[in-house]
Amino acid sequence: MEKINLKQLDSDQLYDLSVNHKKTIFYTSMNEFAKSLDDISPSFCVAKWKQTTLHLQNGHTHSCHHPGTHKVPWTELINRPSALHNTQYKMQMRDKMLNGVRPKECEYCWRVEDARKKEDDPLSDRYYKSRDFWALKHIPEILKNDATADIPPSYLEVSFSNVCNFKCAYCAPHISSQWMTEIEHKGPYPTSDKFNNLHAIEVRGQKPIPHNKHNPYVEAFWKWFPDIYKKLEVFRITGGEPFLSKDTEKVIDFLTDNPAPNLELHFNSNFCIPDKLWERIMGKIKRLIVEKKVKKIQMYTSAEAHGAASEYIRFGMDYKKWLSNLEWYLMNMPDTEFGQSRVTIMSTVNALSLPTYPRFIQDMAHLKQMASVRDDPKHMMKEINNFNRMSVDFPYLRSPTFLSIFLFQRDMKPQAMKWLKDAKHYAKIGRFDPYELTKLERVITTLDGDERWSDLYREQYEKDFKAYTIEYDKRRGTDFDNTFPELKNFRDSIIITESED
């Protein structure tokens, strides 16, 4: 098959390539596509231009969710609300990508790419994002301009505030109001970097504006949004817990009055909000679907462990309620003419996930089966292949480092690998689709190939892990040893001297 030159295809042809795959004359395997993308530049990623995440609670932004955030300078924003997306800093990163230089902030993808030993090893998100329907067709627009062009996003993700009813173990005060309250009253955790200390958040300019105070970044958003919402292909609202923010309902009401028939509306939610609020929000979302105000609805929710372990990690969660609301959504939310009402589980694999991860994957396989039965009830007892209504994604946790899967090395590494491989086994027999299995395999491959920490750093991360979980139990009334008996010996083996305690 002749190699495709992405620079020579127009927008329609690129869109065809992104959505039709094997049905198009432009079909290429993902590996062939990766080579074609690298012909533009070996560090090129469409997401740097067309995807943006806005943390309006503190005025920060980044391209996709992998790089760290940077502050939107107020001087750039005064007369140009689009600077919420097109900051001068982001333009500098685009220039690097066009010239084959790897921006350091995109390390998540570089790490995956550097771990590849052979062609059939998993690819990084840079390729998957660049080939997505909201991304690939915009390559001509990107290449005909220089890096300073004020290009509107096609994928916009927004957090209006940090208000949240959870305080997940790896989260932070600028993202969770529950975390903010805890740290304000009890101070940071006794790790080497004083995890979640407010001084560091203030230095980075990430301290959130309280959700009940005037927020000039939210004000700028509402000046910008009416001009761009019809150009968006995906609009995703996150948090905090977005359904606890009045601006989320304002968006739903705005789109009810100002339809955007080409827009996919996405929400991140913990699916554990109060029952009355859940019923009201679900009713409004149903109306958007039934009255065809938007193209489709997509939900994202998160979990990465089973039962009590999940409730420990995602403090504030009721695992049974989460499963029940997830099942209700899968079985009851109406579909649009453009596709199913879908849910993606963002399963951020971390050190505390692993002991119960196989059981969690079994729960997900059961839900996928139920969702498929809804689509094809006559085949309840037959082999079911249509799991499109629900999918699972498998990012690995990078921060805080002391909770990442890379903590488990030397004696602990074989057990960590076994838990992940057991999870993959259940994903296979649960008939997860090849894309999901590839993502899970990527986590396994990355852990298996990672030996980047020196013994000195690893020893400190282990000490931080122990100090953190001990303090976590003191503050929250949790019990690490009973929740994670498989990790008790590992934690007990970590020595913290009296001066470090």
Short mmCIF file of C-alpha atoms in Angstrom, two decimals:
data_model
loop_
_atom_site.label_atom_id
_atom_site.label_comp_id
_atom_site.label_asym_id
_atom_site.label_seq_id
_atom_site.Cartn_x
_atom_site.Cartn_y
_atom_site.Cartn_z
CA MET A 1 0.00 0.00 0.00
CA GLU A 2 1.33 3.41 -0.94
CA LYS A 3 2.32 5.57 2.01
CA ILE A 4 -0.05 8.47 2.67
CA ASN A 5 1.26 12.02 2.71
CA LEU A 6 -0.93 13.85 5.21
CA LYS A 7 0.23 17.22 3.86
CA GLN A 8 -1.33 16.47 0.47
CA LEU A 9 -4.83 15.53 1.68
CA ASP A 10 -7.56 18.13 2.06
CA SER A 11 -9.84 18.48 5.08
CA ASP A 12 -12.58 16.21 3.71
CA GLN A 13 -10.11 13.46 2.86
CA LEU A 14 -8.49 13.75 6.29
CA TYR A 15 -11.88 13.56 7.99
CA ASP A 16 -12.64 10.45 5.96
CA LEU A 17 -9.36 8.94 7.13
CA SER A 18 -10.10 9.77 10.77
CA VAL A 19 -13.63 8.32 11.00
CA ASN A 20 -13.99 5.60 8.39
CA HIS A 21 -10.75 3.68 8.86
CA LYS A 22 -10.98 0.44 6.85
CA LYS A 23 -13.95 1.70 4.80
CA THR A 24 -11.93 4.43 3.14
CA ILE A 25 -9.42 4.31 0.31
CA PHE A 26 -7.14 6.29 2.64
CA TYR A 27 -7.05 3.50 5.21
CA THR A 28 -3.77 2.97 7.01
CA SER A 29 -2.87 0.98 10.09
CA MET A 30 -2.11 3.03 13.18
CA ASN A 31 1.58 2.28 12.72
CA GLU A 32 1.51 3.55 9.14
CA PHE A 33 -0.44 6.58 10.26
CA ALA A 34 2.17 7.24 12.96
CA LYS A 35 4.90 7.27 10.33
CA SER A 36 2.87 9.67 8.20
CA LEU A 37 2.31 12.01 11.14
CA ASP A 38 6.03 11.94 11.93
CA ASP A 39 6.72 13.02 8.34
CA ILE A 40 5.13 16.36 9.28
CA SER A 41 7.35 16.47 12.35
CA PRO A 42 8.46 13.71 14.77
CA SER A 43 7.02 15.77 17.63
CA PHE A 44 3.87 17.09 15.90
CA CYS A 45 0.54 16.70 17.70
CA VAL A 46 -2.73 18.23 16.51
CA ALA A 47 -3.96 18.46 20.11
CA LYS A 48 -1.54 21.32 20.80
CA TRP A 49 -3.61 23.46 18.41
CA LYS A 50 -7.13 22.06 18.54
CA GLN A 51 -7.58 20.74 22.08
CA THR A 52 -7.54 22.82 25.24
CA THR A 53 -8.41 22.39 28.89
CA LEU A 54 -9.33 25.48 30.91
CA HIS A 55 -9.16 25.54 34.71
CA LEU A 56 -11.22 28.67 35.19
CA GLN A 57 -11.14 28.40 38.98
CA ASN A 58 -7.52 29.61 38.87
CA GLY A 59 -6.98 30.86 35.32
CA HIS A 60 -4.77 27.98 34.15
CA THR A 61 -4.78 26.16 30.83
CA HIS A 62 -3.02 23.37 28.96
CA SER A 63 -3.51 21.62 25.63
CA CYS A 64 -4.58 18.04 26.32
CA HIS A 65 -4.74 16.76 29.91
CA HIS A 66 -1.23 15.26 29.89
CA PRO A 67 1.03 18.35 30.10
CA GLY A 68 1.09 20.48 33.23
CA THR A 69 -0.93 23.67 33.26
CA HIS A 70 0.28 27.23 32.82
CA LYS A 71 -1.29 30.53 33.86
CA VAL A 72 -3.29 32.54 31.35
CA PRO A 73 -1.73 36.02 31.67
CA TRP A 74 -4.46 38.52 32.42
CA THR A 75 -2.74 41.05 30.14
CA GLU A 76 -3.29 38.68 27.19
CA LEU A 77 -6.91 38.12 28.11
CA ILE A 78 -8.17 41.69 28.62
CA ASN A 79 -8.93 42.39 24.96
CA ARG A 80 -8.70 38.85 23.61
CA PRO A 81 -10.88 36.23 25.39
CA SER A 82 -9.52 33.61 22.96
CA ALA A 83 -6.26 33.83 24.95
CA LEU A 84 -7.93 31.37 27.29
CA HIS A 85 -6.78 28.90 24.62
CA ASN A 86 -4.18 30.64 22.47
CA THR A 87 -1.64 31.79 25.04
CA GLN A 88 1.82 33.00 24.04
CA TYR A 89 3.34 30.08 25.93
CA LYS A 90 1.28 27.53 24.00
CA MET A 91 2.34 29.18 20.74
CA GLN A 92 5.98 28.63 21.72
CA MET A 93 5.27 24.90 22.28
CA ARG A 94 3.59 24.72 18.85
CA ASP A 95 6.64 26.25 17.24
CA LYS A 96 8.80 23.54 18.81
CA MET A 97 6.51 20.82 17.48
CA LEU A 98 6.59 22.23 13.96
CA ASN A 99 10.39 22.14 14.11
CA GLY A 100 10.74 18.60 15.45
CA VAL A 101 11.56 19.58 19.03
CA ARG A 102 9.90 17.68 21.85
CA PRO A 103 8.26 20.03 24.39
CA LYS A 104 9.26 18.76 27.83
CA GLU A 105 5.70 19.23 29.09
CA CYS A 106 4.55 16.40 26.80
CA GLU A 107 6.67 13.80 28.59
CA TYR A 108 3.69 11.46 29.02
CA CYS A 109 3.80 10.63 25.31
CA TRP A 110 7.58 10.73 24.95
CA ARG A 111 7.87 8.19 27.75
CA VAL A 112 5.51 5.78 25.98
CA GLU A 113 7.26 6.30 22.64
CA ASP A 114 10.71 5.73 24.14
CA ALA A 115 9.52 2.47 25.73
CA ARG A 116 8.63 0.99 22.31
CA LYS A 117 10.97 -1.81 21.34
CA LYS A 118 9.11 -3.11 18.29
CA GLU A 119 6.49 -1.87 15.87
CA ASP A 120 3.56 -3.70 17.46
CA ASP A 121 4.22 -2.15 20.88
CA PRO A 122 1.53 0.36 21.96
CA LEU A 123 1.61 3.87 20.54
CA SER A 124 1.39 7.11 22.49
CA ASP A 125 -1.69 9.31 22.73
CA ARG A 126 -0.07 11.81 20.35
CA TYR A 127 -1.04 9.56 17.44
CA TYR A 128 -4.50 8.60 18.69
CA LYS A 129 -5.43 12.21 19.44
CA SER A 130 -4.10 13.48 16.12
CA ARG A 131 -6.18 10.92 14.23
CA ASP A 132 -9.41 11.64 16.10
CA PHE A 133 -12.43 13.05 14.25
CA TRP A 134 -12.08 16.49 15.88
CA ALA A 135 -8.36 16.72 15.07
CA LEU A 136 -7.07 15.22 11.83
CA LYS A 137 -9.06 17.29 9.33
CA HIS A 138 -7.59 20.49 10.78
CA ILE A 139 -4.02 19.74 9.68
CA PRO A 140 -4.30 21.96 6.55
CA GLU A 141 -5.51 24.86 8.71
CA ILE A 142 -2.58 24.36 11.09
CA LEU A 143 0.10 24.01 8.42
CA LYS A 144 -0.96 27.02 6.38
CA ASN A 145 -0.46 29.27 9.44
CA ASP A 146 2.52 29.84 11.67
CA ALA A 147 2.61 28.90 15.35
CA THR A 148 1.21 32.28 16.43
CA ALA A 149 -2.14 31.93 14.65
CA ASP A 150 -5.23 32.46 16.80
CA ILE A 151 -6.83 29.12 15.94
CA PRO A 152 -10.10 28.18 17.70
CA PRO A 153 -10.24 24.82 19.47
CA SER A 154 -12.38 22.00 18.18
CA TYR A 155 -12.13 20.12 21.50
CA LEU A 156 -12.72 22.31 24.55
CA GLU A 157 -12.62 21.08 28.13
CA VAL A 158 -13.60 23.44 30.96
CA SER A 159 -13.54 23.34 34.74
CA PHE A 160 -15.62 26.17 36.17
CA SER A 161 -14.71 25.65 39.82
CA ASN A 162 -13.04 23.27 42.26
CA VAL A 163 -16.24 22.54 44.20
CA CYS A 164 -16.31 18.78 44.84
CA ASN A 165 -17.71 16.25 47.29
CA PHE A 166 -14.67 13.95 46.92
CA LYS A 167 -11.04 14.27 47.96
CA CYS A 168 -9.31 11.55 45.98
CA ALA A 169 -5.91 10.38 47.22
CA TYR A 170 -4.00 11.76 44.24
CA CYS A 171 -6.04 14.95 43.79
CA ALA A 172 -5.25 18.50 44.92
CA PRO A 173 -6.84 21.55 46.62
CA HIS A 174 -7.05 23.57 43.40
CA ILE A 175 -9.20 20.78 41.92
CA SER A 176 -11.19 19.71 44.99
CA SER A 177 -12.80 22.05 47.51
CA GLN A 178 -12.82 19.18 50.02
CA TRP A 179 -9.05 18.95 49.70
CA MET A 180 -8.76 22.72 50.11
CA THR A 181 -10.73 22.62 53.37
CA GLU A 182 -8.60 19.79 54.75
CA ILE A 183 -5.27 21.42 53.92
CA GLU A 184 -6.39 24.82 55.23
CA HIS A 185 -7.25 23.22 58.59
CA LYS A 186 -4.59 20.50 58.92
CA GLY A 187 -1.76 21.56 56.67
CA PRO A 188 0.15 19.59 54.01
CA TYR A 189 1.05 15.93 54.25
CA PRO A 190 4.44 14.95 55.74
CA THR A 191 6.07 13.89 52.47
CA SER A 192 9.40 15.16 51.15
CA ASP A 193 7.60 17.68 48.95
CA LYS A 194 4.91 18.46 51.57
CA PHE A 195 2.17 17.08 49.35
CA ASN A 196 -0.67 19.51 48.68
CA ASN A 197 0.90 22.39 50.55
CA LEU A 198 -0.83 25.65 49.78
CA HIS A 199 2.43 27.60 49.44
CA ALA A 200 3.40 25.58 46.34
CA ILE A 201 -0.08 26.05 44.90
CA GLU A 202 0.13 29.79 45.50
CA VAL A 203 3.61 30.01 43.94
CA ARG A 204 2.29 28.27 40.82
CA GLY A 205 -0.70 30.62 40.74
CA GLN A 206 -3.11 27.71 41.16
CA LYS A 207 -4.99 28.75 44.27
CA PRO A 208 -8.64 28.72 43.18
CA ILE A 209 -11.05 31.58 43.34
CA PRO A 210 -13.85 30.42 45.69
CA HIS A 211 -16.83 29.21 43.69
CA ASN A 212 -19.15 31.72 45.40
CA LYS A 213 -16.93 34.73 44.47
CA HIS A 214 -16.71 36.70 41.22
CA ASN A 215 -14.34 34.98 38.80
CA PRO A 216 -12.95 37.09 35.89
CA TYR A 217 -11.85 33.94 34.02
CA VAL A 218 -15.40 32.57 34.06
CA GLU A 219 -16.56 36.01 32.94
CA ALA A 220 -14.09 35.88 30.02
CA PHE A 221 -15.33 32.41 29.14
CA TRP A 222 -18.92 33.60 28.84
CA LYS A 223 -17.74 36.41 26.52
CA TRP A 224 -15.88 33.91 24.33
CA PHE A 225 -18.22 30.90 24.35
CA PRO A 226 -21.13 32.38 22.33
CA ASP A 227 -18.66 33.17 19.52
CA ILE A 228 -17.10 29.69 19.30
CA TYR A 229 -19.66 27.13 20.49
CA LYS A 230 -20.86 26.36 16.94
CA LYS A 231 -17.23 25.75 15.87
CA LEU A 232 -16.70 23.21 18.62
CA GLU A 233 -17.01 19.51 17.91
CA VAL A 234 -16.49 18.36 21.49
CA PHE A 235 -17.26 20.41 24.60
CA ARG A 236 -16.35 18.66 27.83
CA ILE A 237 -17.15 19.98 31.30
CA THR A 238 -15.12 18.73 34.22
CA GLY A 239 -14.36 19.85 37.79
CA GLY A 240 -14.20 19.44 40.74
CA GLU A 241 -17.55 17.82 40.39
CA PRO A 242 -19.12 19.74 37.49
CA PHE A 243 -22.72 19.03 38.43
CA LEU A 244 -22.15 20.91 41.69
CA SER A 245 -21.29 24.06 39.69
CA LYS A 246 -24.04 26.50 38.65
CA ASP A 247 -22.17 27.23 35.40
CA THR A 248 -22.60 23.62 34.25
CA GLU A 249 -26.37 23.98 34.43
CA LYS A 250 -25.99 27.37 32.74
CA VAL A 251 -24.27 25.64 29.81
CA ILE A 252 -27.04 23.04 29.58
CA ASP A 253 -29.67 25.79 29.66
CA PHE A 254 -27.72 27.85 27.08
CA LEU A 255 -27.60 24.90 24.66
CA THR A 256 -31.28 24.20 25.26
CA ASP A 257 -32.01 27.74 24.03
CA ASN A 258 -29.17 27.86 21.46
CA PRO A 259 -28.89 24.43 19.83
CA ALA A 260 -25.57 23.18 18.50
CA PRO A 261 -26.52 20.18 16.34
CA ASN A 262 -22.91 19.36 15.43
CA LEU A 263 -21.65 19.41 19.02
CA GLU A 264 -20.80 16.45 21.20
CA LEU A 265 -21.41 17.47 24.82
CA HIS A 266 -19.29 15.59 27.35
CA PHE A 267 -19.32 15.60 31.14
CA ASN A 268 -16.86 14.29 33.74
CA SER A 269 -18.75 13.29 36.87
CA ASN A 270 -18.10 11.16 39.93
CA PHE A 271 -21.69 9.82 39.62
CA CYS A 272 -22.11 10.20 43.38
CA ILE A 273 -23.87 13.57 43.63
CA PRO A 274 -27.03 13.96 45.81
CA ASP A 275 -30.00 12.03 44.47
CA LYS A 276 -32.28 15.04 43.85
CA LEU A 277 -29.55 16.87 41.95
CA TRP A 278 -28.82 13.72 39.92
CA GLU A 279 -32.49 13.46 38.93
CA ARG A 280 -32.69 17.14 37.91
CA ILE A 281 -29.49 17.10 35.85
CA MET A 282 -30.34 13.82 34.14
CA GLY A 283 -33.76 15.25 33.26
CA LYS A 284 -32.17 18.29 31.58
CA ILE A 285 -29.68 16.12 29.71
CA LYS A 286 -32.49 13.88 28.50
CA ARG A 287 -34.21 16.96 27.09
CA LEU A 288 -31.07 17.93 25.14
CA ILE A 289 -31.07 14.47 23.57
CA VAL A 290 -34.79 14.10 22.90
CA GLU A 291 -35.13 17.61 21.41
CA LYS A 292 -31.92 17.17 19.36
CA LYS A 293 -30.25 20.24 20.80
CA VAL A 294 -26.81 18.65 20.49
CA LYS A 295 -25.34 15.88 18.38
CA LYS A 296 -24.72 13.45 21.22
CA ILE A 297 -23.91 13.16 24.93
CA GLN A 298 -20.84 11.43 26.35
CA MET A 299 -20.24 10.80 30.05
CA TYR A 300 -16.90 10.20 31.74
CA THR A 301 -16.58 8.86 35.24
CA SER A 302 -13.62 7.47 37.14
CA ALA A 303 -12.64 4.51 39.26
CA GLU A 304 -9.53 2.37 39.45
CA ALA A 305 -10.14 -0.22 42.15
CA HIS A 306 -12.85 -2.46 43.59
CA GLY A 307 -15.09 -1.83 46.59
CA ALA A 308 -13.41 -0.56 49.76
CA ALA A 309 -10.13 0.04 47.92
CA SER A 310 -11.91 2.36 45.50
CA GLU A 311 -13.57 4.21 48.38
CA TYR A 312 -10.16 4.60 50.05
CA ILE A 313 -8.56 6.06 46.92
CA ARG A 314 -11.56 8.17 45.92
CA PHE A 315 -12.49 9.35 49.40
CA GLY A 316 -16.17 10.34 49.47
CA MET A 317 -17.20 7.66 47.00
CA ASP A 318 -19.91 5.10 47.61
CA TYR A 319 -18.80 2.30 45.29
CA LYS A 320 -22.21 0.60 45.22
CA LYS A 321 -23.97 3.91 44.47
CA TRP A 322 -21.43 4.61 41.73
CA LEU A 323 -22.09 1.24 40.12
CA SER A 324 -25.87 1.69 40.48
CA ASN A 325 -25.91 5.16 38.86
CA LEU A 326 -23.59 3.95 36.13
CA GLU A 327 -25.89 1.02 35.42
CA TRP A 328 -28.94 3.33 35.39
CA TYR A 329 -27.30 5.66 32.89
CA LEU A 330 -26.24 2.81 30.61
CA MET A 331 -29.68 1.22 30.64
CA ASN A 332 -31.98 4.28 30.62
CA MET A 333 -30.46 7.31 28.93
CA PRO A 334 -31.94 7.74 25.42
CA ASP A 335 -29.72 7.59 22.36
CA THR A 336 -29.36 10.21 19.65
CA GLU A 337 -29.63 9.60 15.94
CA PHE A 338 -25.85 9.92 15.78
CA GLY A 339 -25.09 7.20 18.29
CA GLN A 340 -25.50 5.78 21.73
CA SER A 341 -25.45 7.65 25.03
CA ARG A 342 -21.98 6.49 25.98
CA VAL A 343 -19.93 6.28 29.16
CA THR A 344 -16.16 6.07 29.40
CA ILE A 345 -14.52 4.92 32.62
CA MET A 346 -11.27 6.80 33.18
CA SER A 347 -9.31 4.28 35.19
CA THR A 348 -6.16 6.04 36.37
CA VAL A 349 -3.98 3.07 37.27
CA ASN A 350 -1.96 3.75 40.43
CA ALA A 351 -0.15 1.85 43.17
CA LEU A 352 -3.28 1.48 45.32
CA SER A 353 -5.30 0.20 42.35
CA LEU A 354 -3.36 -2.92 41.68
CA PRO A 355 -4.35 -5.45 44.41
CA THR A 356 -8.06 -5.28 43.50
CA TYR A 357 -7.64 -4.28 39.86
CA PRO A 358 -8.60 -7.72 38.47
CA ARG A 359 -11.89 -7.60 40.44
CA PHE A 360 -12.56 -4.07 39.22
CA ILE A 361 -12.09 -5.19 35.60
CA GLN A 362 -14.56 -8.01 36.22
CA ASP A 363 -17.11 -5.42 37.40
CA MET A 364 -16.51 -3.41 34.24
CA ALA A 365 -16.88 -6.49 32.05
CA HIS A 366 -20.24 -7.21 33.72
CA LEU A 367 -21.47 -3.67 33.03
CA LYS A 368 -20.31 -3.87 29.42
CA GLN A 369 -22.29 -7.10 29.05
CA MET A 370 -25.42 -5.44 30.45
CA ALA A 371 -25.03 -2.47 28.11
CA SER A 372 -24.72 -4.82 25.16
CA VAL A 373 -27.84 -6.72 26.20
CA ARG A 374 -29.76 -3.43 26.04
CA ASP A 375 -28.64 -3.03 22.43
CA ASP A 376 -29.35 -6.63 21.45
CA PRO A 377 -31.75 -8.27 23.98
CA LYS A 378 -32.36 -11.33 21.80
CA HIS A 379 -28.76 -12.40 22.20
CA MET A 380 -28.48 -12.42 25.98
CA MET A 381 -27.12 -15.94 26.07
CA LYS A 382 -25.00 -15.67 22.93
CA GLU A 383 -21.63 -14.16 22.26
CA ILE A 384 -21.98 -10.37 22.38
CA ASN A 385 -19.51 -8.16 20.59
CA ASN A 386 -21.15 -4.72 20.70
CA PHE A 387 -19.68 -2.95 23.72
CA ASN A 388 -19.77 0.53 22.17
CA ARG A 389 -22.07 1.97 24.82
CA MET A 390 -19.34 1.73 27.47
CA SER A 391 -15.57 1.82 27.26
CA VAL A 392 -12.65 1.86 29.69
CA ASP A 393 -9.53 3.97 29.30
CA PHE A 394 -6.29 3.21 31.11
CA PRO A 395 -4.06 6.22 31.80
CA TYR A 396 -1.36 5.66 34.39
CA LEU A 397 -0.91 8.03 37.32
CA ARG A 398 2.14 10.28 37.08
CA SER A 399 1.66 12.55 40.08
CA PRO A 400 2.13 12.28 42.98
CA THR A 401 5.05 10.01 42.16
CA PHE A 402 4.82 8.15 45.47
CA LEU A 403 1.41 6.75 44.42
CA SER A 404 2.41 5.75 40.88
CA ILE A 405 2.75 2.15 39.77
CA PHE A 406 6.48 2.78 39.23
CA LEU A 407 6.83 2.68 43.02
CA PHE A 408 6.74 -1.10 42.69
CA GLN A 409 10.19 -2.23 41.60
CA ARG A 410 12.66 -4.97 42.65
CA ASP A 411 10.86 -7.54 44.87
CA MET A 412 7.44 -5.93 44.39
CA LYS A 413 7.56 -5.58 40.63
CA PRO A 414 6.66 -9.21 39.73
CA GLN A 415 3.52 -9.01 41.89
CA ALA A 416 2.55 -5.66 40.39
CA MET A 417 2.99 -7.10 36.90
CA LYS A 418 0.89 -10.12 37.87
CA TRP A 419 -2.01 -7.94 39.05
CA LEU A 420 -1.96 -6.02 35.79
CA LYS A 421 -1.73 -9.17 33.68
CA ASP A 422 -4.58 -10.76 35.66
CA ALA A 423 -6.63 -7.64 34.93
CA LYS A 424 -5.80 -7.96 31.25
CA HIS A 425 -6.88 -11.62 31.35
CA TYR A 426 -10.31 -10.64 32.69
CA ALA A 427 -10.53 -7.83 30.15
CA LYS A 428 -9.88 -10.37 27.38
CA ILE A 429 -12.46 -12.90 28.51
CA GLY A 430 -14.84 -9.99 29.14
CA ARG A 431 -14.33 -9.14 25.47
CA PHE A 432 -12.95 -5.63 25.90
CA ASP A 433 -12.29 -4.25 22.45
CA PRO A 434 -8.78 -4.24 20.92
CA TYR A 435 -8.31 -0.51 21.53
CA GLU A 436 -9.01 -0.94 25.26
CA LEU A 437 -6.70 -3.94 25.49
CA THR A 438 -3.97 -1.96 23.74
CA LYS A 439 -4.30 0.83 26.31
CA LEU A 440 -4.06 -1.66 29.19
CA GLU A 441 -1.11 -3.38 27.54
CA ARG A 442 0.57 0.02 27.28
CA VAL A 443 0.47 0.34 31.08
CA ILE A 444 2.02 -3.13 31.44
CA THR A 445 4.72 -2.39 28.87
CA THR A 446 5.57 0.96 30.43
CA LEU A 447 5.90 -0.53 33.93
CA ASP A 448 7.92 -3.46 32.62
CA GLY A 449 10.35 -1.17 30.81
CA ASP A 450 10.66 1.57 33.42
CA GLU A 451 13.93 1.67 35.37
CA ARG A 452 14.43 5.44 35.42
CA TRP A 453 14.57 6.10 39.13
CA SER A 454 17.83 5.87 40.97
CA ASP A 455 17.84 3.90 44.22
CA LEU A 456 18.06 7.20 46.09
CA TYR A 457 14.88 8.55 44.52
CA ARG A 458 13.08 5.23 44.87
CA GLU A 459 13.91 5.07 48.58
CA GLN A 460 12.51 8.57 49.08
CA TYR A 461 9.32 7.80 47.15
CA GLU A 462 8.80 4.68 49.27
CA LYS A 463 9.22 6.73 52.45
CA ASP A 464 6.76 9.29 51.11
CA PHE A 465 4.28 6.50 50.35
CA LYS A 466 4.45 5.24 53.93
CA ALA A 467 4.34 8.69 55.53
CA TYR A 468 1.42 9.70 53.33
CA THR A 469 -0.74 6.64 53.97
CA ILE A 470 -0.11 6.75 57.74
CA GLU A 471 -1.19 10.40 57.89
CA TYR A 472 -4.10 9.70 55.51
CA ASP A 473 -5.46 7.11 57.97
CA LYS A 474 -5.07 9.49 60.90
CA ARG A 475 -6.95 12.31 59.21
CA ARG A 476 -9.71 10.34 57.55
CA GLY A 477 -10.32 7.38 59.85
CA THR A 478 -9.36 4.91 57.12
CA ASP A 479 -7.40 1.68 57.63
CA PHE A 480 -4.68 0.97 55.09
CA ASP A 481 -3.75 -2.48 56.41
CA ASN A 482 -7.31 -3.79 56.33
CA THR A 483 -8.07 -2.20 52.96
CA PHE A 484 -4.82 -3.29 51.27
CA PRO A 485 -3.62 -6.45 53.09
CA GLU A 486 -1.60 -7.36 49.98
CA LEU A 487 0.50 -4.20 50.47
CA LYS A 488 0.99 -4.46 54.25
CA ASN A 489 4.36 -6.23 54.09
CA PHE A 490 5.61 -3.81 51.46
CA ARG A 491 4.69 -0.79 53.58
CA ASP A 492 6.02 -2.37 56.78
CA SER A 493 9.37 -3.00 55.08
CA ILE A 494 9.87 0.72 54.44
CA ILE A 495 12.06 2.25 57.14
CA ILE A 496 11.43 5.84 58.22
CA THR A 497 13.92 7.18 60.76
CA GLU A 498 12.72 9.17 63.75
CA SER A 499 14.08 12.40 62.24
CA GLU A 500 12.03 11.79 59.08
CA ASP A 501 8.84 10.91 60.92
#
